[in-house]
Amino acid sequence: MSRARAAARARHASERTADWLDARLPFHEGGGLLRKAFPDHWSFLLGEIALYSFVVLVLTGVWLTLFFSPTMSEVVYHGSYRPLDGILMSEAYASTLDISFDVRGGLLIRQLHHWAALVFLAAIGVHLLRVFFTGAFRRPREVNWLIGVTLFVLALTEGFAGYSLPDDLLSGTGLRIAQGIMMSIPVVGTYLSFFAFGAEFPGEDLIPRLYALHILLLPGLLLALLSLHLLLVFYLKHTQWAGRGRSERNVVGRPMFPRFTASSGGLFFMVFGVLTILSGVAQINPVWAYGPYRPDVVSTGSQPDWYVGFLEGALRLVPPWETTVAGHTLMWNVLLPAIVLPGALFTVLYAYPFVERRFTGDRAEHHVCERPRDNPVRTGLGVAAVCFYAVLLAAGGNDIVAQTFRVSVNTLTWVFRIALVLLPPLALMVTRRVCLALQEADQERLDKGEETGEVRQTIAGGYEESHEPLDEERRYVLGASGYDMGERRSREDELER
């Protein structure tokens, strides 16, 4: 009896709690969200890795703001790092050294923050590639694609701002390049430079301004867009890979609670743990080895973080073209690679969903992912873009590559220039042919079955390989890829025209 009374009291208390919550919050309406289905394919974890890296960034960034001094006032350093004792430097650089050597756990948190930033940008980039190659940007998710690209742009800006704050020799060299890029903009370039730096380079205002952007404006925008992005994911539902029981009208997967919540929570701790291990064993951005920034000194072998390496490579590859018009010098060797090129790249990213819809005439809603091989033109364009980016990224370290392999920098630069022109279209053609070959192989498997590897001699004296029927799941996936080979070829020809 006592057990029954205790159960009744517990049930009554839970009902009262539910009624109290429902009177003040959308408690019962939100209960349906707990059963929302999430696909369990590994490729959908890329976005979660980006999200959890951002969480680590926020946590470590809040801690670092307690010790960092964002000012360029000069002080004489007398901290624990003896090689720089008595050196004149900015307070920003001195406080970075104090965090690294005098604050307990400071170096670990600094490196954890930096590693999280690199993984955050890498995860966003790979997530965007997954969305692009699978066609997950198609209707009704065009707006979410635009939000994702904007998040990538903001993350690039946020990363560069944080990378520049320590005011060491390497980050100062990057700021000097940024100032040269501003100056290359016709007519307004000098005004933009004075506005950003507050005076002649390097000035004393840029670090405080970057600090405000880095800890307030940009994180706020990132948080707002991430929230909107997740809200649209809930509203529009997830895409999913083709399979039995999956269609354009449903989502098959694990319920949000408890299965997805448990696995996603485990992924968060894995991301946190891997980043912490990297921070403890893999040194990154040792600002004490570079020394404080001086405008008359440039460190050798200067390399930016990977996410702006393509800009560095573009600057190194464009020939020294300049034009003087009415007393104004247009520095094409800076304007084209640093302003025009990234502007064109991101414009293409923003416009691609609408351009593809215009040329294909596909205005239907899509909730099932498309295999990359089933859209050879899009896949070829994506691979060509990746090759273009890879050449620029490699060119950003042409001096290091030349020194390592003992080749001429000039020769290597010309190799990269030629590769930048020839490699993307070659990659497009090869990728398209590979996709068509994979389509034919899929069609053959549907028609004849899977090869067993057994070869038999026929009565006529020839040889043939035996086949076994595909299982139902595999037949469904291949059959759900769309249309027959004739339709595919006609569609490809139409897209090419």
Short mmCIF file of C-alpha atoms in Angstrom, two decimals:
data_model
loop_
_atom_site.label_atom_id
_atom_site.label_comp_id
_atom_site.label_asym_id
_atom_site.label_seq_id
_atom_site.Cartn_x
_atom_site.Cartn_y
_atom_site.Cartn_z
CA MET A 1 0.00 0.00 0.00
CA SER A 2 2.78 2.44 0.88
CA ARG A 3 4.40 1.81 -2.53
CA ALA A 4 1.10 2.48 -4.30
CA ARG A 5 0.59 5.71 -2.36
CA ALA A 6 4.15 6.83 -3.19
CA ALA A 7 3.55 6.11 -6.89
CA ALA A 8 0.28 8.04 -6.80
CA ARG A 9 1.97 11.03 -5.11
CA ALA A 10 4.78 10.98 -7.69
CA ARG A 11 2.24 10.81 -10.55
CA HIS A 12 0.25 13.66 -9.05
CA ALA A 13 3.42 15.78 -8.61
CA SER A 14 4.49 15.17 -12.21
CA GLU A 15 1.02 16.14 -13.47
CA ARG A 16 1.08 19.36 -11.45
CA THR A 17 4.58 20.15 -12.75
CA ALA A 18 3.48 19.53 -16.34
CA ASP A 19 0.41 21.74 -15.85
CA TRP A 20 2.57 24.49 -14.35
CA LEU A 21 5.02 24.36 -17.26
CA ASP A 22 2.24 24.19 -19.85
CA ALA A 23 0.62 27.32 -18.42
CA ARG A 24 3.84 29.29 -18.89
CA LEU A 25 5.75 27.59 -21.73
CA PRO A 26 4.84 25.65 -24.92
CA PHE A 27 5.47 22.45 -22.99
CA HIS A 28 3.04 20.03 -24.62
CA GLU A 29 3.52 21.54 -28.06
CA GLY A 30 7.27 21.07 -27.73
CA GLY A 31 6.87 17.45 -26.75
CA GLY A 32 6.53 16.51 -30.39
CA LEU A 33 10.00 17.91 -31.04
CA LEU A 34 11.46 15.31 -28.71
CA ARG A 35 10.34 12.64 -31.20
CA LYS A 36 11.72 14.42 -34.26
CA ALA A 37 13.64 11.96 -36.45
CA PHE A 38 17.31 12.58 -37.22
CA PRO A 39 19.05 10.55 -39.97
CA ASP A 40 21.98 8.57 -38.58
CA HIS A 41 24.38 8.69 -41.55
CA TRP A 42 27.91 9.80 -40.61
CA SER A 43 27.93 12.67 -43.15
CA PHE A 44 25.31 14.53 -41.10
CA LEU A 45 27.75 14.78 -38.18
CA LEU A 46 29.88 17.38 -39.98
CA GLY A 47 27.50 20.19 -39.10
CA GLU A 48 27.43 19.02 -35.47
CA ILE A 49 31.24 19.10 -35.31
CA ALA A 50 31.11 22.72 -36.48
CA LEU A 51 28.48 23.54 -33.85
CA TYR A 52 30.41 21.94 -30.99
CA SER A 53 33.66 23.58 -32.09
CA PHE A 54 31.84 26.89 -31.88
CA VAL A 55 30.73 26.03 -28.33
CA VAL A 56 34.37 25.36 -27.38
CA LEU A 57 35.34 28.67 -29.02
CA VAL A 58 32.81 30.59 -26.95
CA LEU A 59 33.81 28.93 -23.67
CA THR A 60 37.54 29.42 -24.15
CA GLY A 61 37.06 32.91 -25.62
CA VAL A 62 35.16 34.08 -22.55
CA TRP A 63 38.01 32.83 -20.36
CA LEU A 64 40.67 34.56 -22.48
CA THR A 65 38.89 37.93 -22.31
CA LEU A 66 39.57 37.96 -18.55
CA PHE A 67 43.33 38.23 -19.14
CA PHE A 68 43.88 39.79 -22.57
CA SER A 69 44.61 43.53 -22.81
CA PRO A 70 43.49 44.87 -26.23
CA THR A 71 45.65 47.97 -26.42
CA MET A 72 48.70 48.97 -28.44
CA SER A 73 50.25 51.14 -25.71
CA GLU A 74 53.92 50.26 -25.42
CA VAL A 75 55.38 48.62 -22.31
CA VAL A 76 58.69 47.01 -21.40
CA TYR A 77 58.28 43.27 -20.86
CA HIS A 78 59.52 41.73 -17.58
CA GLY A 79 57.60 38.47 -17.53
CA SER A 80 58.57 34.83 -17.23
CA TYR A 81 59.78 34.41 -20.81
CA ARG A 82 63.39 35.49 -20.34
CA PRO A 83 64.48 35.77 -24.03
CA LEU A 84 62.14 38.79 -24.42
CA ASP A 85 62.94 40.40 -21.06
CA GLY A 86 63.44 44.15 -21.39
CA ILE A 87 61.97 44.29 -24.93
CA LEU A 88 59.59 47.12 -25.85
CA MET A 89 56.23 45.73 -27.02
CA SER A 90 52.52 46.47 -27.06
CA GLU A 91 50.32 45.59 -24.09
CA ALA A 92 48.39 43.21 -26.35
CA TYR A 93 51.50 41.16 -27.04
CA ALA A 94 52.70 41.36 -23.42
CA SER A 95 49.33 40.12 -22.13
CA THR A 96 49.43 37.25 -24.64
CA LEU A 97 52.83 36.25 -23.24
CA ASP A 98 51.46 36.51 -19.69
CA ILE A 99 48.55 34.24 -20.63
CA SER A 100 50.98 31.73 -22.14
CA PHE A 101 53.57 31.66 -19.34
CA ASP A 102 52.20 33.25 -16.16
CA VAL A 103 48.49 32.30 -16.03
CA ARG A 104 47.85 28.76 -14.83
CA GLY A 105 46.54 26.73 -17.77
CA GLY A 106 46.70 29.80 -20.00
CA LEU A 107 48.73 28.24 -22.79
CA LEU A 108 46.41 25.22 -22.93
CA ILE A 109 43.33 27.46 -23.21
CA ARG A 110 45.01 29.65 -25.86
CA GLN A 111 45.88 26.64 -27.97
CA LEU A 112 42.46 25.07 -27.39
CA HIS A 113 40.85 28.29 -28.66
CA HIS A 114 43.06 28.33 -31.75
CA TRP A 115 42.56 24.65 -32.58
CA ALA A 116 38.80 25.02 -32.14
CA ALA A 117 38.83 27.92 -34.61
CA LEU A 118 40.65 25.83 -37.22
CA VAL A 119 38.32 22.85 -36.77
CA PHE A 120 35.26 25.14 -36.78
CA LEU A 121 36.16 26.56 -40.18
CA ALA A 122 37.19 23.17 -41.57
CA ALA A 123 33.93 21.57 -40.43
CA ILE A 124 31.86 24.37 -42.00
CA GLY A 125 33.78 24.01 -45.25
CA VAL A 126 33.40 20.23 -45.44
CA HIS A 127 29.74 20.52 -44.40
CA LEU A 128 29.13 22.95 -47.27
CA LEU A 129 30.81 20.52 -49.66
CA ARG A 130 28.55 17.71 -48.43
CA VAL A 131 25.47 19.87 -48.96
CA PHE A 132 26.68 20.90 -52.42
CA PHE A 133 27.61 17.47 -53.76
CA THR A 134 24.39 15.84 -52.51
CA GLY A 135 22.12 18.61 -53.79
CA ALA A 136 20.82 19.35 -50.28
CA PHE A 137 20.72 23.06 -51.16
CA ARG A 138 17.80 22.58 -53.56
CA ARG A 139 14.27 23.72 -52.86
CA PRO A 140 13.13 24.32 -50.14
CA ARG A 141 16.58 24.82 -48.55
CA GLU A 142 18.00 27.65 -50.64
CA VAL A 143 17.77 30.11 -47.73
CA ASN A 144 19.63 27.73 -45.44
CA TRP A 145 22.37 27.44 -48.07
CA LEU A 146 22.69 31.23 -48.12
CA ILE A 147 22.90 31.25 -44.32
CA GLY A 148 25.59 28.55 -44.40
CA VAL A 149 27.74 30.48 -46.88
CA THR A 150 27.31 33.65 -44.80
CA LEU A 151 28.38 31.72 -41.69
CA PHE A 152 31.52 30.64 -43.53
CA VAL A 153 32.31 34.25 -44.53
CA LEU A 154 31.75 35.48 -40.97
CA ALA A 155 33.87 32.63 -39.57
CA LEU A 156 36.72 33.58 -41.93
CA THR A 157 36.52 37.19 -40.75
CA GLU A 158 36.29 36.14 -37.11
CA GLY A 159 39.28 33.84 -37.46
CA PHE A 160 41.42 36.52 -39.08
CA ALA A 161 40.44 39.06 -36.40
CA GLY A 162 41.38 36.70 -33.58
CA TYR A 163 44.60 35.65 -35.31
CA SER A 164 45.64 39.33 -35.52
CA LEU A 165 44.99 40.28 -31.88
CA PRO A 166 48.30 39.12 -30.25
CA ASP A 167 50.25 41.75 -32.25
CA ASP A 168 53.18 39.42 -32.81
CA LEU A 169 55.46 39.63 -35.84
CA LEU A 170 53.52 37.01 -37.84
CA SER A 171 50.06 38.49 -37.26
CA GLY A 172 51.43 42.00 -37.83
CA THR A 173 52.74 40.87 -41.21
CA GLY A 174 49.24 39.66 -42.02
CA LEU A 175 47.80 43.04 -41.01
CA ARG A 176 50.33 44.73 -43.23
CA ILE A 177 49.09 42.63 -46.15
CA ALA A 178 45.49 43.49 -45.22
CA GLN A 179 46.40 47.18 -45.26
CA GLY A 180 47.95 46.78 -48.71
CA ILE A 181 44.75 45.12 -49.91
CA MET A 182 42.71 48.05 -48.62
CA MET A 183 45.04 50.49 -50.32
CA SER A 184 44.62 48.69 -53.67
CA ILE A 185 40.91 49.60 -53.87
CA PRO A 186 40.62 52.49 -56.34
CA VAL A 187 39.69 55.96 -55.00
CA VAL A 188 38.53 54.89 -51.52
CA GLY A 189 41.45 52.62 -50.55
CA THR A 190 43.42 55.23 -48.59
CA TYR A 191 40.29 56.34 -46.73
CA LEU A 192 39.48 52.75 -45.77
CA SER A 193 43.01 52.26 -44.46
CA PHE A 194 42.88 55.43 -42.35
CA PHE A 195 39.44 54.48 -41.04
CA ALA A 196 40.59 50.99 -40.00
CA PHE A 197 43.97 51.87 -38.51
CA GLY A 198 43.14 55.39 -37.27
CA ALA A 199 46.42 56.78 -38.66
CA GLU A 200 49.36 55.74 -40.77
CA PHE A 201 50.07 52.03 -40.47
CA PRO A 202 50.21 50.49 -37.93
CA GLY A 203 48.42 53.14 -35.85
CA GLU A 204 47.03 52.46 -32.38
CA ASP A 205 43.34 51.86 -33.01
CA LEU A 206 43.16 48.63 -34.99
CA ILE A 207 43.70 46.11 -32.17
CA PRO A 208 40.94 47.61 -29.95
CA ARG A 209 38.61 47.72 -32.96
CA LEU A 210 39.40 44.14 -33.95
CA TYR A 211 38.88 43.09 -30.34
CA ALA A 212 35.38 44.59 -30.29
CA LEU A 213 34.56 42.83 -33.56
CA HIS A 214 36.05 39.57 -32.34
CA ILE A 215 34.26 39.29 -29.00
CA LEU A 216 30.98 41.15 -29.67
CA LEU A 217 29.75 41.84 -33.19
CA LEU A 218 30.97 38.79 -35.11
CA PRO A 219 30.15 36.20 -32.39
CA GLY A 220 26.71 37.76 -32.04
CA LEU A 221 26.08 37.46 -35.77
CA LEU A 222 27.42 33.91 -35.80
CA LEU A 223 25.20 32.91 -32.88
CA ALA A 224 22.13 34.49 -34.48
CA LEU A 225 22.72 32.82 -37.85
CA LEU A 226 23.51 29.46 -36.24
CA SER A 227 20.23 29.66 -34.33
CA LEU A 228 18.33 30.55 -37.50
CA HIS A 229 20.12 27.76 -39.38
CA LEU A 230 19.11 25.17 -36.76
CA LEU A 231 15.56 26.52 -36.65
CA LEU A 232 15.23 26.05 -40.41
CA VAL A 233 16.67 22.54 -40.12
CA PHE A 234 13.90 21.70 -37.64
CA TYR A 235 11.23 23.40 -39.74
CA LEU A 236 12.25 22.01 -43.15
CA LYS A 237 13.31 18.60 -41.81
CA HIS A 238 16.56 16.85 -42.58
CA THR A 239 17.55 15.50 -45.94
CA GLN A 240 18.25 11.77 -46.02
CA TRP A 241 19.90 9.19 -48.23
CA ALA A 242 17.73 6.99 -50.44
CA GLY A 243 16.65 3.69 -48.94
CA ARG A 244 13.64 1.48 -48.32
CA GLY A 245 10.92 3.35 -46.49
CA ARG A 246 12.48 6.74 -47.23
CA SER A 247 10.83 9.18 -49.59
CA GLU A 248 10.40 12.88 -50.28
CA ARG A 249 7.50 12.93 -47.79
CA ASN A 250 9.06 11.45 -44.65
CA VAL A 251 12.23 11.39 -42.54
CA VAL A 252 13.52 8.08 -41.22
CA GLY A 253 16.01 8.08 -38.37
CA ARG A 254 16.55 8.17 -34.64
CA PRO A 255 14.23 10.17 -32.38
CA MET A 256 15.73 13.33 -30.93
CA PHE A 257 15.20 12.04 -27.38
CA PRO A 258 16.76 9.93 -26.10
CA ARG A 259 18.84 8.33 -28.90
CA PHE A 260 19.97 11.36 -30.89
CA THR A 261 20.50 13.45 -27.76
CA ALA A 262 22.72 10.78 -26.24
CA SER A 263 24.82 10.24 -29.36
CA SER A 264 25.09 13.97 -30.06
CA GLY A 265 26.15 14.64 -26.47
CA GLY A 266 28.80 11.96 -26.84
CA LEU A 267 30.02 13.61 -30.02
CA PHE A 268 30.35 16.94 -28.19
CA PHE A 269 32.61 15.40 -25.55
CA MET A 270 34.62 13.63 -28.25
CA VAL A 271 35.16 16.93 -30.09
CA PHE A 272 36.09 18.65 -26.82
CA GLY A 273 38.44 15.81 -25.92
CA VAL A 274 40.21 15.64 -29.29
CA LEU A 275 40.67 19.41 -29.32
CA THR A 276 42.08 19.30 -25.80
CA ILE A 277 44.53 16.53 -26.73
CA LEU A 278 45.64 18.51 -29.79
CA SER A 279 46.11 21.58 -27.60
CA GLY A 280 48.27 19.63 -25.18
CA VAL A 281 50.55 17.83 -27.63
CA ALA A 282 50.54 19.89 -30.88
CA GLN A 283 51.99 23.38 -30.55
CA ILE A 284 50.21 26.06 -32.54
CA ASN A 285 50.91 29.78 -33.00
CA PRO A 286 53.95 30.12 -30.67
CA VAL A 287 53.88 33.94 -30.60
CA TRP A 288 56.92 34.11 -28.30
CA ALA A 289 59.07 32.63 -31.08
CA TYR A 290 58.08 35.42 -33.49
CA GLY A 291 58.60 38.38 -31.19
CA PRO A 292 56.61 41.63 -31.10
CA TYR A 293 55.56 43.27 -34.34
CA ARG A 294 57.81 45.90 -35.89
CA PRO A 295 56.85 47.59 -39.19
CA ASP A 296 60.44 47.39 -40.46
CA VAL A 297 60.76 43.61 -39.91
CA VAL A 298 59.14 40.68 -41.75
CA SER A 299 59.51 37.12 -40.49
CA THR A 300 60.78 34.57 -42.98
CA GLY A 301 58.56 31.67 -43.93
CA SER A 302 55.43 33.57 -42.89
CA GLN A 303 52.34 31.42 -43.43
CA PRO A 304 48.80 32.37 -42.41
CA ASP A 305 46.24 29.94 -41.02
CA TRP A 306 44.96 27.55 -43.69
CA TYR A 307 41.61 29.28 -44.22
CA VAL A 308 43.24 32.41 -45.69
CA GLY A 309 46.02 30.48 -47.42
CA PHE A 310 44.19 30.67 -50.76
CA LEU A 311 44.37 34.48 -50.64
CA GLU A 312 48.09 34.30 -49.94
CA GLY A 313 48.52 31.95 -52.89
CA ALA A 314 46.51 34.19 -55.21
CA LEU A 315 48.67 37.18 -54.24
CA ARG A 316 51.83 35.22 -55.03
CA LEU A 317 50.64 33.96 -58.41
CA VAL A 318 49.35 37.13 -60.07
CA PRO A 319 52.11 38.92 -62.05
CA PRO A 320 53.10 42.49 -61.02
CA TRP A 321 50.50 44.26 -63.17
CA GLU A 322 49.89 47.95 -62.54
CA THR A 323 48.08 50.68 -64.48
CA THR A 324 48.30 54.44 -63.94
CA VAL A 325 45.16 56.40 -64.80
CA ALA A 326 44.92 60.18 -64.17
CA GLY A 327 47.69 60.00 -61.61
CA HIS A 328 46.11 57.03 -59.77
CA THR A 329 47.89 53.66 -59.75
CA LEU A 330 45.72 50.55 -60.01
CA MET A 331 47.59 47.62 -58.48
CA TRP A 332 46.03 44.72 -60.37
CA ASN A 333 48.46 42.31 -58.73
CA VAL A 334 46.70 43.01 -55.40
CA LEU A 335 43.20 44.09 -56.45
CA LEU A 336 42.47 41.05 -58.64
CA PRO A 337 43.60 38.24 -56.27
CA ALA A 338 42.56 39.83 -52.95
CA ILE A 339 39.33 41.69 -53.83
CA VAL A 340 37.94 40.53 -57.17
CA LEU A 341 38.73 36.81 -56.85
CA PRO A 342 37.20 36.15 -53.38
CA GLY A 343 34.25 38.39 -54.28
CA ALA A 344 33.64 36.33 -57.41
CA LEU A 345 34.05 33.02 -55.56
CA PHE A 346 31.51 33.84 -52.88
CA THR A 347 29.12 35.39 -55.41
CA VAL A 348 29.14 32.07 -57.28
CA LEU A 349 28.47 30.20 -54.02
CA TYR A 350 25.54 32.45 -53.17
CA ALA A 351 24.03 32.26 -56.66
CA TYR A 352 24.60 28.59 -57.49
CA PRO A 353 21.28 27.12 -56.22
CA PHE A 354 19.31 29.59 -58.30
CA VAL A 355 21.54 29.22 -61.37
CA GLU A 356 21.21 25.43 -61.29
CA ARG A 357 17.45 25.66 -60.91
CA ARG A 358 17.30 28.08 -63.84
CA PHE A 359 19.29 25.83 -66.20
CA THR A 360 17.78 22.49 -65.14
CA GLY A 361 14.20 23.69 -64.71
CA ASP A 362 14.00 21.60 -61.53
CA ARG A 363 11.55 23.40 -59.24
CA ALA A 364 10.37 20.40 -57.23
CA GLU A 365 10.99 19.96 -53.53
CA HIS A 366 13.80 17.56 -52.64
CA HIS A 367 14.28 15.85 -49.29
CA VAL A 368 16.31 12.84 -50.47
CA CYS A 369 20.03 13.36 -51.05
CA GLU A 370 21.32 12.92 -54.57
CA ARG A 371 24.41 10.79 -55.05
CA PRO A 372 27.23 12.86 -56.59
CA ARG A 373 27.55 10.42 -59.51
CA ASP A 374 23.92 11.05 -60.45
CA ASN A 375 24.65 14.70 -61.28
CA PRO A 376 27.97 14.66 -63.16
CA VAL A 377 27.91 18.35 -64.12
CA ARG A 378 27.45 19.60 -60.57
CA THR A 379 29.99 17.10 -59.23
CA GLY A 380 32.48 18.08 -61.93
CA LEU A 381 32.06 21.76 -61.14
CA GLY A 382 32.56 21.07 -57.45
CA VAL A 383 35.72 19.04 -58.01
CA ALA A 384 37.05 21.74 -60.36
CA ALA A 385 36.45 24.36 -57.66
CA VAL A 386 38.20 22.21 -55.04
CA CYS A 387 41.20 21.80 -57.39
CA PHE A 388 41.26 25.57 -57.99
CA TYR A 389 41.29 26.18 -54.23
CA ALA A 390 43.95 23.49 -53.64
CA VAL A 391 46.32 25.06 -56.18
CA LEU A 392 45.94 28.48 -54.53
CA LEU A 393 46.45 26.97 -51.08
CA ALA A 394 49.62 25.17 -52.18
CA ALA A 395 50.88 28.34 -53.90
CA GLY A 396 50.54 30.18 -50.59
CA GLY A 397 53.55 28.18 -49.38
CA ASN A 398 55.57 28.16 -52.59
CA ASP A 399 58.67 29.44 -50.79
CA ILE A 400 58.52 26.65 -48.20
CA VAL A 401 57.88 24.03 -50.91
CA ALA A 402 60.77 25.38 -53.00
CA GLN A 403 63.14 25.30 -50.02
CA THR A 404 62.04 21.81 -48.97
CA PHE A 405 62.39 20.22 -52.41
CA ARG A 406 65.25 22.49 -53.55
CA VAL A 407 63.55 23.85 -56.65
CA SER A 408 63.41 27.38 -58.02
CA VAL A 409 60.68 29.58 -56.57
CA ASN A 410 60.16 31.18 -60.00
CA THR A 411 59.82 27.78 -61.67
CA LEU A 412 57.40 26.61 -59.00
CA THR A 413 55.35 29.79 -59.34
CA TRP A 414 54.96 29.19 -63.08
CA VAL A 415 53.98 25.57 -62.41
CA PHE A 416 51.24 26.78 -60.08
CA ARG A 417 50.08 29.39 -62.61
CA ILE A 418 49.75 26.78 -65.34
CA ALA A 419 48.04 24.34 -62.95
CA LEU A 420 45.57 27.04 -61.92
CA VAL A 421 44.46 27.41 -65.55
CA LEU A 422 44.60 23.81 -66.74
CA LEU A 423 43.78 21.66 -63.69
CA PRO A 424 40.16 22.79 -62.97
CA PRO A 425 38.77 22.15 -66.50
CA LEU A 426 40.70 18.88 -66.66
CA ALA A 427 39.22 17.86 -63.30
CA LEU A 428 35.75 18.77 -64.58
CA MET A 429 36.07 16.55 -67.66
CA VAL A 430 37.61 13.61 -65.79
CA THR A 431 35.04 13.79 -62.97
CA ARG A 432 32.16 13.88 -65.44
CA ARG A 433 33.46 10.81 -67.25
CA VAL A 434 33.97 8.97 -63.96
CA CYS A 435 30.41 9.79 -62.87
CA LEU A 436 28.97 8.53 -66.16
CA ALA A 437 31.05 5.36 -65.89
CA LEU A 438 29.73 4.80 -62.35
CA GLN A 439 26.18 5.30 -63.62
CA GLU A 440 26.72 2.66 -66.31
CA ALA A 441 28.17 0.29 -63.72
CA ASP A 442 25.10 0.83 -61.51
CA GLN A 443 22.80 0.16 -64.45
CA GLU A 444 24.70 -3.03 -65.25
CA ARG A 445 24.39 -4.20 -61.65
CA LEU A 446 20.66 -3.57 -61.80
CA ASP A 447 20.31 -5.51 -65.03
CA LYS A 448 22.69 -8.42 -64.39
CA GLY A 449 23.34 -8.44 -60.66
CA GLU A 450 26.59 -8.28 -58.67
CA GLU A 451 29.72 -9.94 -60.03
CA THR A 452 30.74 -12.98 -58.00
CA GLY A 453 34.31 -13.26 -59.32
CA GLU A 454 33.67 -16.79 -60.64
CA VAL A 455 34.54 -17.31 -64.32
CA ARG A 456 33.04 -20.27 -66.22
CA GLN A 457 33.64 -21.66 -69.67
CA THR A 458 30.62 -21.73 -71.93
CA ILE A 459 29.62 -24.55 -74.25
CA ALA A 460 30.85 -22.47 -77.18
CA GLY A 461 34.32 -22.32 -75.67
CA GLY A 462 34.14 -18.74 -74.37
CA TYR A 463 34.26 -17.46 -70.83
CA GLU A 464 31.68 -15.59 -68.80
CA GLU A 465 31.46 -14.31 -65.24
CA SER A 466 28.59 -15.37 -63.07
CA HIS A 467 26.38 -12.84 -61.28
CA GLU A 468 24.15 -12.99 -58.25
CA PRO A 469 21.04 -10.85 -57.71
CA LEU A 470 21.33 -7.69 -55.63
CA ASP A 471 19.62 -7.59 -52.28
CA GLU A 472 16.41 -5.60 -52.06
CA GLU A 473 17.96 -2.67 -50.20
CA ARG A 474 20.71 -2.24 -52.79
CA ARG A 475 18.26 -2.55 -55.69
CA TYR A 476 16.06 0.08 -54.10
CA VAL A 477 18.98 2.54 -53.65
CA LEU A 478 20.16 2.09 -57.23
CA GLY A 479 16.64 2.22 -58.61
CA ALA A 480 15.83 5.35 -56.58
CA SER A 481 18.70 7.20 -58.27
CA GLY A 482 16.22 8.31 -60.86
CA TYR A 483 16.06 7.63 -64.54
CA ASP A 484 17.50 5.32 -67.17
CA MET A 485 20.77 5.90 -68.95
CA GLY A 486 19.17 7.46 -72.00
CA GLU A 487 17.45 10.10 -69.89
CA ARG A 488 20.68 10.78 -68.01
CA ARG A 489 22.64 11.30 -71.21
CA SER A 490 20.01 13.67 -72.64
CA ARG A 491 19.97 15.64 -69.41
CA GLU A 492 23.75 15.93 -69.38
CA ASP A 493 23.77 17.13 -72.98
CA GLU A 494 21.13 19.73 -72.14
CA LEU A 495 23.13 20.99 -69.14
CA GLU A 496 26.30 21.25 -71.20
CA ARG A 497 24.52 23.28 -73.86
#
